[in-house]
N, C-alpha and C. Protein backbone atom coordinates (compact mmCIF):
# COMPACT_ATOMS: atom_id res chain seq x y z
N ASN A 1 0.76 -11.69 -30.45
CA ASN A 1 1.78 -11.48 -29.43
C ASN A 1 3.02 -12.30 -29.76
N SER A 2 4.18 -11.72 -29.48
CA SER A 2 5.42 -12.45 -29.71
C SER A 2 6.48 -11.91 -28.77
N LEU A 3 7.66 -12.50 -28.86
CA LEU A 3 8.76 -12.06 -28.02
C LEU A 3 9.14 -10.61 -28.31
N CYS A 4 8.81 -10.10 -29.50
CA CYS A 4 9.21 -8.73 -29.86
C CYS A 4 8.55 -7.68 -28.97
N THR A 5 7.41 -7.98 -28.41
CA THR A 5 6.76 -6.96 -27.59
C THR A 5 7.59 -6.67 -26.34
N PHE A 6 8.49 -7.58 -25.98
CA PHE A 6 9.38 -7.31 -24.84
C PHE A 6 10.28 -6.11 -25.10
N VAL A 7 10.62 -5.89 -26.35
CA VAL A 7 11.50 -4.77 -26.67
C VAL A 7 10.72 -3.61 -27.28
N GLY A 8 9.42 -3.73 -27.27
CA GLY A 8 8.58 -2.63 -27.70
C GLY A 8 8.47 -2.45 -29.20
N ARG A 9 8.87 -3.42 -30.00
CA ARG A 9 8.79 -3.31 -31.45
C ARG A 9 7.88 -4.39 -31.99
N ARG A 10 7.09 -4.01 -32.94
CA ARG A 10 6.26 -4.99 -33.64
C ARG A 10 6.38 -4.72 -35.12
N ASN A 11 7.04 -5.58 -35.82
CA ASN A 11 7.10 -5.49 -37.27
C ASN A 11 7.35 -6.89 -37.82
N ALA A 12 7.22 -7.04 -39.10
CA ALA A 12 7.33 -8.37 -39.70
C ALA A 12 8.67 -9.02 -39.42
N GLY A 13 9.76 -8.26 -39.51
CA GLY A 13 11.09 -8.81 -39.25
C GLY A 13 11.24 -9.26 -37.81
N ALA A 14 10.75 -8.46 -36.90
CA ALA A 14 10.83 -8.81 -35.48
C ALA A 14 9.96 -10.03 -35.18
N GLU A 15 8.77 -10.09 -35.78
CA GLU A 15 7.89 -11.24 -35.58
C GLU A 15 8.56 -12.51 -36.08
N SER A 16 9.18 -12.44 -37.27
CA SER A 16 9.87 -13.59 -37.84
C SER A 16 11.03 -14.02 -36.94
N TYR A 17 11.77 -13.04 -36.45
CA TYR A 17 12.89 -13.34 -35.55
C TYR A 17 12.38 -14.04 -34.28
N ALA A 18 11.27 -13.56 -33.73
CA ALA A 18 10.72 -14.14 -32.51
C ALA A 18 10.31 -15.59 -32.74
N ARG A 19 9.69 -15.88 -33.90
CA ARG A 19 9.31 -17.26 -34.21
C ARG A 19 10.56 -18.14 -34.33
N ALA A 20 11.59 -17.65 -34.98
CA ALA A 20 12.83 -18.41 -35.13
C ALA A 20 13.47 -18.64 -33.77
N GLU A 21 13.46 -17.62 -32.92
CA GLU A 21 14.02 -17.74 -31.57
C GLU A 21 13.25 -18.79 -30.78
N SER A 22 11.95 -18.80 -30.89
CA SER A 22 11.12 -19.78 -30.19
C SER A 22 11.45 -21.20 -30.67
N ARG A 23 11.62 -21.38 -31.99
CA ARG A 23 12.00 -22.70 -32.52
C ARG A 23 13.37 -23.12 -32.00
N GLN A 24 14.30 -22.17 -31.88
CA GLN A 24 15.64 -22.50 -31.38
C GLN A 24 15.57 -22.93 -29.91
N ILE A 25 14.74 -22.26 -29.13
CA ILE A 25 14.56 -22.65 -27.73
C ILE A 25 14.06 -24.08 -27.67
N ASP A 26 13.04 -24.41 -28.48
CA ASP A 26 12.52 -25.77 -28.52
C ASP A 26 13.62 -26.77 -28.87
N GLU A 27 14.45 -26.45 -29.85
CA GLU A 27 15.53 -27.34 -30.27
C GLU A 27 16.57 -27.51 -29.16
N ASP A 28 16.93 -26.42 -28.49
CA ASP A 28 17.92 -26.51 -27.41
C ASP A 28 17.43 -27.40 -26.28
N VAL A 29 16.18 -27.21 -25.86
CA VAL A 29 15.69 -28.00 -24.75
C VAL A 29 15.45 -29.45 -25.15
N ARG A 30 15.19 -29.72 -26.41
CA ARG A 30 15.00 -31.09 -26.88
C ARG A 30 16.28 -31.91 -26.65
N ARG A 31 17.42 -31.26 -26.74
CA ARG A 31 18.70 -31.95 -26.56
C ARG A 31 19.09 -32.09 -25.09
N ALA A 32 18.40 -31.44 -24.19
CA ALA A 32 18.79 -31.39 -22.78
C ALA A 32 18.32 -32.62 -22.03
N PRO A 33 19.25 -33.40 -21.43
CA PRO A 33 18.85 -34.61 -20.73
C PRO A 33 18.18 -34.37 -19.38
N SER A 34 18.49 -33.28 -18.68
CA SER A 34 17.85 -32.99 -17.40
C SER A 34 18.01 -31.52 -17.06
N ALA A 35 17.26 -31.08 -16.07
CA ALA A 35 17.23 -29.66 -15.72
C ALA A 35 18.58 -29.14 -15.24
N ALA A 36 19.40 -29.96 -14.63
CA ALA A 36 20.67 -29.49 -14.08
C ALA A 36 21.88 -30.02 -14.83
N SER A 37 21.69 -30.61 -15.99
CA SER A 37 22.77 -31.20 -16.76
C SER A 37 23.77 -30.15 -17.24
N PRO A 38 25.07 -30.46 -17.17
CA PRO A 38 26.07 -29.52 -17.68
C PRO A 38 25.95 -29.30 -19.19
N GLY A 39 25.36 -30.25 -19.91
CA GLY A 39 25.25 -30.13 -21.35
C GLY A 39 24.04 -29.33 -21.82
N ILE A 40 23.21 -28.90 -20.92
CA ILE A 40 21.99 -28.19 -21.29
C ILE A 40 22.35 -26.86 -21.94
N GLY A 41 21.68 -26.52 -23.03
CA GLY A 41 21.96 -25.30 -23.78
C GLY A 41 21.57 -24.04 -23.03
N PHE A 42 22.13 -22.92 -23.48
CA PHE A 42 21.87 -21.64 -22.81
C PHE A 42 20.38 -21.32 -22.75
N ARG A 43 19.68 -21.49 -23.85
CA ARG A 43 18.25 -21.16 -23.86
C ARG A 43 17.47 -22.09 -22.94
N ALA A 44 17.83 -23.35 -22.92
CA ALA A 44 17.16 -24.30 -22.04
C ALA A 44 17.45 -23.95 -20.58
N ARG A 45 18.70 -23.58 -20.28
CA ARG A 45 19.03 -23.16 -18.90
C ARG A 45 18.20 -21.94 -18.51
N ALA A 46 18.03 -21.02 -19.45
CA ALA A 46 17.23 -19.83 -19.17
C ALA A 46 15.79 -20.22 -18.88
N ALA A 47 15.24 -21.17 -19.64
CA ALA A 47 13.87 -21.62 -19.41
C ALA A 47 13.74 -22.27 -18.03
N VAL A 48 14.69 -23.10 -17.66
CA VAL A 48 14.67 -23.75 -16.34
C VAL A 48 14.80 -22.69 -15.24
N TYR A 49 15.69 -21.71 -15.44
CA TYR A 49 15.83 -20.62 -14.46
C TYR A 49 14.50 -19.89 -14.27
N VAL A 50 13.84 -19.54 -15.36
CA VAL A 50 12.57 -18.81 -15.26
C VAL A 50 11.52 -19.66 -14.55
N ALA A 51 11.48 -20.95 -14.85
CA ALA A 51 10.55 -21.84 -14.16
C ALA A 51 10.81 -21.84 -12.66
N ALA A 52 12.09 -21.88 -12.28
CA ALA A 52 12.44 -21.85 -10.86
C ALA A 52 12.10 -20.50 -10.24
N GLU A 53 12.42 -19.44 -10.94
CA GLU A 53 12.17 -18.08 -10.44
C GLU A 53 10.68 -17.84 -10.21
N LEU A 54 9.85 -18.31 -11.15
CA LEU A 54 8.41 -18.11 -11.03
C LEU A 54 7.74 -19.12 -10.10
N GLY A 55 8.45 -20.18 -9.74
CA GLY A 55 7.85 -21.20 -8.88
C GLY A 55 6.85 -22.10 -9.60
N LEU A 56 7.05 -22.30 -10.89
CA LEU A 56 6.10 -23.07 -11.68
C LEU A 56 5.94 -24.51 -11.19
N ALA A 57 7.01 -25.14 -10.75
CA ALA A 57 6.93 -26.52 -10.29
C ALA A 57 5.97 -26.64 -9.11
N ASP A 58 6.00 -25.69 -8.20
CA ASP A 58 5.08 -25.71 -7.06
C ASP A 58 3.63 -25.56 -7.52
N MET A 59 3.43 -24.79 -8.58
CA MET A 59 2.07 -24.52 -9.05
C MET A 59 1.45 -25.69 -9.79
N ILE A 60 2.27 -26.56 -10.38
CA ILE A 60 1.71 -27.69 -11.13
C ILE A 60 1.99 -29.03 -10.44
N ALA A 61 2.46 -28.98 -9.20
CA ALA A 61 2.83 -30.20 -8.49
C ALA A 61 1.64 -31.10 -8.20
N ASP A 62 0.50 -30.52 -7.87
CA ASP A 62 -0.64 -31.32 -7.42
C ASP A 62 -1.62 -31.73 -8.51
N ARG A 63 -1.64 -30.97 -9.61
CA ARG A 63 -2.62 -31.25 -10.66
C ARG A 63 -2.20 -30.58 -11.95
N PRO A 64 -2.64 -31.12 -13.08
CA PRO A 64 -2.39 -30.41 -14.34
C PRO A 64 -3.02 -29.02 -14.27
N THR A 65 -2.28 -28.04 -14.77
CA THR A 65 -2.73 -26.65 -14.66
C THR A 65 -2.60 -25.99 -16.03
N SER A 66 -3.61 -25.21 -16.39
CA SER A 66 -3.62 -24.56 -17.71
C SER A 66 -2.65 -23.39 -17.74
N CYS A 67 -2.20 -23.07 -18.95
CA CYS A 67 -1.33 -21.90 -19.12
C CYS A 67 -2.04 -20.63 -18.68
N GLY A 68 -3.34 -20.54 -18.93
CA GLY A 68 -4.09 -19.36 -18.52
C GLY A 68 -4.03 -19.16 -17.01
N GLU A 69 -4.24 -20.24 -16.27
CA GLU A 69 -4.17 -20.15 -14.80
C GLU A 69 -2.76 -19.82 -14.35
N LEU A 70 -1.77 -20.48 -14.95
CA LEU A 70 -0.38 -20.21 -14.58
C LEU A 70 0.00 -18.76 -14.88
N ALA A 71 -0.44 -18.26 -16.03
CA ALA A 71 -0.15 -16.87 -16.41
C ALA A 71 -0.76 -15.90 -15.41
N GLU A 72 -1.98 -16.19 -15.00
CA GLU A 72 -2.63 -15.33 -14.01
C GLU A 72 -1.88 -15.35 -12.68
N ARG A 73 -1.47 -16.53 -12.25
CA ARG A 73 -0.77 -16.67 -10.96
C ARG A 73 0.63 -16.08 -10.99
N THR A 74 1.25 -16.03 -12.18
CA THR A 74 2.63 -15.52 -12.28
C THR A 74 2.70 -14.11 -12.87
N ASN A 75 1.55 -13.56 -13.19
CA ASN A 75 1.50 -12.22 -13.79
C ASN A 75 2.34 -12.16 -15.07
N THR A 76 2.13 -13.16 -15.93
CA THR A 76 2.85 -13.24 -17.20
C THR A 76 1.85 -13.25 -18.35
N ILE A 77 2.35 -13.09 -19.55
CA ILE A 77 1.52 -13.08 -20.76
C ILE A 77 1.28 -14.53 -21.18
N PRO A 78 0.01 -14.94 -21.26
CA PRO A 78 -0.29 -16.36 -21.53
C PRO A 78 0.40 -16.95 -22.75
N SER A 79 0.43 -16.24 -23.88
CA SER A 79 1.03 -16.82 -25.09
C SER A 79 2.54 -17.00 -24.92
N PHE A 80 3.19 -16.11 -24.20
CA PHE A 80 4.62 -16.24 -23.95
C PHE A 80 4.88 -17.38 -22.97
N LEU A 81 4.05 -17.46 -21.94
CA LEU A 81 4.21 -18.54 -20.96
C LEU A 81 3.99 -19.89 -21.63
N ARG A 82 3.06 -19.97 -22.56
CA ARG A 82 2.81 -21.22 -23.29
C ARG A 82 4.09 -21.67 -24.01
N ARG A 83 4.81 -20.73 -24.61
CA ARG A 83 6.09 -21.07 -25.28
C ARG A 83 7.10 -21.60 -24.27
N LEU A 84 7.16 -20.95 -23.12
CA LEU A 84 8.08 -21.43 -22.08
C LEU A 84 7.68 -22.83 -21.63
N MET A 85 6.41 -23.06 -21.42
CA MET A 85 5.96 -24.37 -20.96
C MET A 85 6.24 -25.45 -22.01
N ARG A 86 6.09 -25.11 -23.29
CA ARG A 86 6.44 -26.06 -24.35
C ARG A 86 7.92 -26.41 -24.28
N ALA A 87 8.75 -25.39 -24.08
CA ALA A 87 10.19 -25.62 -23.98
C ALA A 87 10.51 -26.50 -22.77
N LEU A 88 9.86 -26.24 -21.65
CA LEU A 88 10.08 -27.04 -20.45
C LEU A 88 9.58 -28.47 -20.64
N ALA A 89 8.49 -28.64 -21.37
CA ALA A 89 7.99 -30.00 -21.66
C ALA A 89 8.98 -30.75 -22.55
N THR A 90 9.55 -30.05 -23.52
CA THR A 90 10.54 -30.66 -24.39
C THR A 90 11.76 -31.10 -23.60
N ALA A 91 12.12 -30.34 -22.58
CA ALA A 91 13.27 -30.66 -21.73
C ALA A 91 12.94 -31.73 -20.70
N GLY A 92 11.67 -32.09 -20.58
CA GLY A 92 11.28 -33.12 -19.62
C GLY A 92 10.99 -32.59 -18.24
N VAL A 93 10.91 -31.29 -18.08
CA VAL A 93 10.61 -30.68 -16.77
C VAL A 93 9.14 -30.83 -16.43
N CYS A 94 8.30 -30.76 -17.45
CA CYS A 94 6.87 -30.95 -17.27
C CYS A 94 6.36 -31.71 -18.49
N ALA A 95 5.09 -32.07 -18.46
CA ALA A 95 4.48 -32.79 -19.58
C ALA A 95 3.09 -32.23 -19.82
N THR A 96 2.60 -32.43 -21.02
CA THR A 96 1.25 -32.00 -21.38
C THR A 96 0.56 -33.11 -22.13
N ASP A 97 -0.74 -33.21 -21.90
CA ASP A 97 -1.54 -34.19 -22.64
C ASP A 97 -2.34 -33.53 -23.73
N ASN A 98 -2.67 -32.25 -23.52
CA ASN A 98 -3.55 -31.59 -24.47
C ASN A 98 -2.99 -30.29 -25.03
N GLY A 99 -1.76 -29.94 -24.70
CA GLY A 99 -1.15 -28.74 -25.24
C GLY A 99 -1.41 -27.47 -24.46
N ASP A 100 -2.31 -27.51 -23.49
CA ASP A 100 -2.56 -26.30 -22.71
C ASP A 100 -2.39 -26.52 -21.21
N SER A 101 -2.63 -27.71 -20.72
CA SER A 101 -2.44 -28.00 -19.30
C SER A 101 -1.15 -28.77 -19.11
N TYR A 102 -0.45 -28.44 -18.06
CA TYR A 102 0.86 -29.04 -17.81
C TYR A 102 0.90 -29.67 -16.43
N ARG A 103 1.63 -30.78 -16.35
CA ARG A 103 1.84 -31.48 -15.08
C ARG A 103 3.34 -31.68 -14.89
N LEU A 104 3.74 -31.91 -13.68
CA LEU A 104 5.15 -32.06 -13.34
C LEU A 104 5.66 -33.46 -13.66
N THR A 105 6.92 -33.55 -14.05
CA THR A 105 7.59 -34.83 -14.27
C THR A 105 8.59 -35.06 -13.13
N ALA A 106 9.27 -36.19 -13.17
CA ALA A 106 10.28 -36.48 -12.14
C ALA A 106 11.40 -35.43 -12.18
N VAL A 107 11.80 -35.01 -13.37
CA VAL A 107 12.82 -33.95 -13.48
C VAL A 107 12.30 -32.66 -12.86
N GLY A 108 11.07 -32.31 -13.18
CA GLY A 108 10.47 -31.09 -12.65
C GLY A 108 10.29 -31.12 -11.14
N GLU A 109 10.08 -32.30 -10.59
CA GLU A 109 9.94 -32.43 -9.13
C GLU A 109 11.13 -31.82 -8.39
N THR A 110 12.31 -31.89 -9.00
CA THR A 110 13.51 -31.36 -8.33
C THR A 110 13.47 -29.84 -8.18
N LEU A 111 12.56 -29.18 -8.89
CA LEU A 111 12.44 -27.72 -8.81
C LEU A 111 11.39 -27.27 -7.79
N ARG A 112 10.72 -28.22 -7.15
CA ARG A 112 9.74 -27.86 -6.12
C ARG A 112 10.47 -27.30 -4.91
N SER A 113 9.85 -26.33 -4.26
CA SER A 113 10.49 -25.71 -3.09
C SER A 113 10.22 -26.47 -1.81
N ASP A 114 9.25 -27.38 -1.83
CA ASP A 114 8.81 -28.03 -0.59
C ASP A 114 9.31 -29.47 -0.44
N ILE A 115 10.35 -29.84 -1.17
CA ILE A 115 10.87 -31.20 -1.05
C ILE A 115 12.31 -31.17 -0.55
N PRO A 116 12.72 -32.19 0.17
CA PRO A 116 14.13 -32.28 0.57
C PRO A 116 15.01 -32.41 -0.67
N GLY A 117 16.11 -31.71 -0.68
CA GLY A 117 17.03 -31.77 -1.81
C GLY A 117 16.59 -30.97 -3.02
N SER A 118 15.65 -30.06 -2.85
CA SER A 118 15.17 -29.24 -3.95
C SER A 118 16.33 -28.50 -4.61
N LEU A 119 16.27 -28.41 -5.93
CA LEU A 119 17.28 -27.66 -6.69
C LEU A 119 16.83 -26.24 -7.01
N ARG A 120 15.64 -25.86 -6.57
CA ARG A 120 15.09 -24.55 -6.96
C ARG A 120 16.01 -23.40 -6.59
N SER A 121 16.42 -23.32 -5.34
CA SER A 121 17.30 -22.21 -4.92
C SER A 121 18.64 -22.28 -5.64
N TRP A 122 19.18 -23.48 -5.79
CA TRP A 122 20.47 -23.63 -6.47
C TRP A 122 20.37 -23.15 -7.91
N ILE A 123 19.28 -23.53 -8.61
CA ILE A 123 19.07 -23.08 -9.99
C ILE A 123 18.96 -21.56 -10.03
N ARG A 124 18.19 -20.98 -9.12
CA ARG A 124 18.01 -19.53 -9.09
C ARG A 124 19.33 -18.83 -8.81
N LEU A 125 20.15 -19.40 -7.95
CA LEU A 125 21.45 -18.80 -7.61
C LEU A 125 22.45 -18.94 -8.76
N THR A 126 22.58 -20.14 -9.30
CA THR A 126 23.63 -20.38 -10.29
C THR A 126 23.26 -19.95 -11.71
N LEU A 127 21.98 -19.83 -12.01
CA LEU A 127 21.57 -19.43 -13.35
C LEU A 127 20.96 -18.03 -13.37
N GLY A 128 20.96 -17.36 -12.22
CA GLY A 128 20.39 -16.02 -12.14
C GLY A 128 21.29 -14.95 -12.73
N PRO A 129 20.78 -13.73 -12.82
CA PRO A 129 21.50 -12.64 -13.48
C PRO A 129 22.88 -12.33 -12.89
N GLU A 130 23.01 -12.40 -11.57
CA GLU A 130 24.31 -12.10 -10.97
C GLU A 130 25.36 -13.13 -11.37
N SER A 131 24.97 -14.39 -11.34
CA SER A 131 25.90 -15.45 -11.71
C SER A 131 26.30 -15.35 -13.18
N LEU A 132 25.32 -15.12 -14.04
CA LEU A 132 25.63 -15.00 -15.46
C LEU A 132 26.53 -13.81 -15.74
N ALA A 133 26.28 -12.70 -15.05
CA ALA A 133 27.13 -11.52 -15.24
C ALA A 133 28.56 -11.82 -14.78
N ALA A 134 28.70 -12.48 -13.64
CA ALA A 134 30.03 -12.81 -13.14
C ALA A 134 30.76 -13.74 -14.11
N TRP A 135 30.08 -14.76 -14.63
CA TRP A 135 30.71 -15.65 -15.60
C TRP A 135 31.06 -14.91 -16.88
N GLY A 136 30.30 -13.85 -17.17
CA GLY A 136 30.62 -13.02 -18.33
C GLY A 136 31.95 -12.31 -18.19
N GLY A 137 32.45 -12.21 -16.96
CA GLY A 137 33.74 -11.59 -16.70
C GLY A 137 34.90 -12.57 -16.68
N LEU A 138 34.68 -13.78 -17.14
CA LEU A 138 35.73 -14.81 -17.12
C LEU A 138 36.97 -14.41 -17.90
N VAL A 139 36.81 -13.74 -19.02
CA VAL A 139 37.98 -13.31 -19.79
C VAL A 139 38.85 -12.39 -18.93
N HIS A 140 38.22 -11.49 -18.19
CA HIS A 140 38.95 -10.60 -17.29
C HIS A 140 39.80 -11.41 -16.29
N THR A 141 39.19 -12.44 -15.72
CA THR A 141 39.92 -13.29 -14.76
C THR A 141 41.11 -13.97 -15.43
N LEU A 142 40.89 -14.50 -16.62
CA LEU A 142 41.96 -15.20 -17.32
C LEU A 142 43.10 -14.27 -17.71
N GLN A 143 42.76 -13.02 -18.01
CA GLN A 143 43.78 -12.07 -18.43
C GLN A 143 44.49 -11.38 -17.26
N THR A 144 43.81 -11.23 -16.13
CA THR A 144 44.39 -10.47 -15.02
C THR A 144 44.66 -11.29 -13.78
N GLY A 145 43.99 -12.42 -13.64
CA GLY A 145 44.10 -13.20 -12.41
C GLY A 145 43.18 -12.68 -11.32
N ASN A 146 42.42 -11.64 -11.60
CA ASN A 146 41.50 -11.07 -10.62
C ASN A 146 40.14 -11.75 -10.70
N ILE A 147 39.39 -11.68 -9.63
CA ILE A 147 38.10 -12.35 -9.54
C ILE A 147 37.07 -11.63 -10.41
N ALA A 148 36.42 -12.39 -11.28
CA ALA A 148 35.43 -11.81 -12.21
C ALA A 148 34.29 -11.14 -11.47
N PHE A 149 33.76 -11.77 -10.43
CA PHE A 149 32.63 -11.19 -9.70
C PHE A 149 33.00 -9.81 -9.17
N ASP A 150 34.16 -9.70 -8.56
CA ASP A 150 34.61 -8.41 -8.00
C ASP A 150 34.73 -7.36 -9.10
N HIS A 151 35.24 -7.77 -10.24
CA HIS A 151 35.39 -6.85 -11.37
C HIS A 151 34.03 -6.38 -11.88
N VAL A 152 33.10 -7.31 -12.07
CA VAL A 152 31.79 -6.99 -12.64
C VAL A 152 30.95 -6.15 -11.68
N PHE A 153 30.97 -6.49 -10.40
CA PHE A 153 30.08 -5.84 -9.44
C PHE A 153 30.78 -4.79 -8.56
N GLY A 154 32.08 -4.67 -8.69
CA GLY A 154 32.80 -3.65 -7.93
C GLY A 154 32.96 -3.96 -6.46
N THR A 155 32.70 -5.18 -6.07
CA THR A 155 32.84 -5.61 -4.68
C THR A 155 32.92 -7.13 -4.64
N ASP A 156 33.34 -7.67 -3.51
CA ASP A 156 33.40 -9.13 -3.41
C ASP A 156 32.00 -9.71 -3.23
N VAL A 157 31.88 -10.99 -3.47
CA VAL A 157 30.58 -11.65 -3.47
C VAL A 157 29.89 -11.55 -2.11
N TRP A 158 30.64 -11.64 -1.01
CA TRP A 158 30.04 -11.63 0.32
C TRP A 158 29.51 -10.24 0.67
N SER A 159 30.22 -9.20 0.32
CA SER A 159 29.73 -7.83 0.54
C SER A 159 28.50 -7.58 -0.32
N TYR A 160 28.54 -8.07 -1.55
CA TYR A 160 27.39 -7.92 -2.45
C TYR A 160 26.16 -8.59 -1.86
N ARG A 161 26.33 -9.82 -1.38
CA ARG A 161 25.19 -10.54 -0.79
C ARG A 161 24.67 -9.85 0.46
N ALA A 162 25.56 -9.24 1.23
CA ALA A 162 25.12 -8.53 2.43
C ALA A 162 24.22 -7.34 2.04
N ARG A 163 24.50 -6.74 0.90
CA ARG A 163 23.68 -5.58 0.44
C ARG A 163 22.46 -6.00 -0.37
N HIS A 164 22.38 -7.26 -0.74
CA HIS A 164 21.27 -7.77 -1.55
C HIS A 164 20.69 -9.02 -0.88
N PRO A 165 19.93 -8.85 0.19
CA PRO A 165 19.47 -9.98 0.98
C PRO A 165 18.57 -10.96 0.22
N ALA A 166 17.82 -10.50 -0.75
CA ALA A 166 16.94 -11.43 -1.48
C ALA A 166 17.78 -12.49 -2.19
N GLY A 167 18.81 -12.07 -2.88
CA GLY A 167 19.70 -13.01 -3.54
C GLY A 167 20.51 -13.84 -2.55
N ALA A 168 20.90 -13.20 -1.46
CA ALA A 168 21.69 -13.90 -0.44
C ALA A 168 20.90 -15.04 0.19
N SER A 169 19.58 -14.89 0.27
CA SER A 169 18.77 -15.94 0.89
C SER A 169 18.82 -17.23 0.08
N LEU A 170 19.11 -17.14 -1.21
CA LEU A 170 19.22 -18.33 -2.04
C LEU A 170 20.45 -19.14 -1.67
N PHE A 171 21.45 -18.47 -1.14
CA PHE A 171 22.71 -19.14 -0.80
C PHE A 171 22.62 -19.91 0.49
N ALA A 172 21.71 -19.52 1.36
CA ALA A 172 21.59 -20.13 2.69
C ALA A 172 21.19 -21.57 2.66
């Protein structure tokens, strides 16, 4: 199993690319000082976003939990989740003693949903697909003076949130 199965291709070149991509993720998160740091790399931010989206911090808050159990609870592929967990451990979001079970760190605690000051919703809002798409329209804003979000989504952010309550709940 590798990242290539996400795009439905399995061949030697794709397998090699997936391994290189996995190594790059590890390298990006190794440089990241914390889950919400402005200097955190794109791949590391994506890993933190996925952890927040899946609720991984809540699942490993009370005890070390195996990748197999986490994969079952999140309906994910165990070998892929193991790569994500390694990346998160490198970033300091979680830690492992044996390579398969993971426990939460102080950085990871900030992603729990049941603590005061949790960053989970903020991470999901600011690193989620809508936010990334809007930031992708920054050139449009710089060239026209118009709001990138409106350009990308064809409506203002408040109207968009009114039509997409799941995402809007993150803002509350």
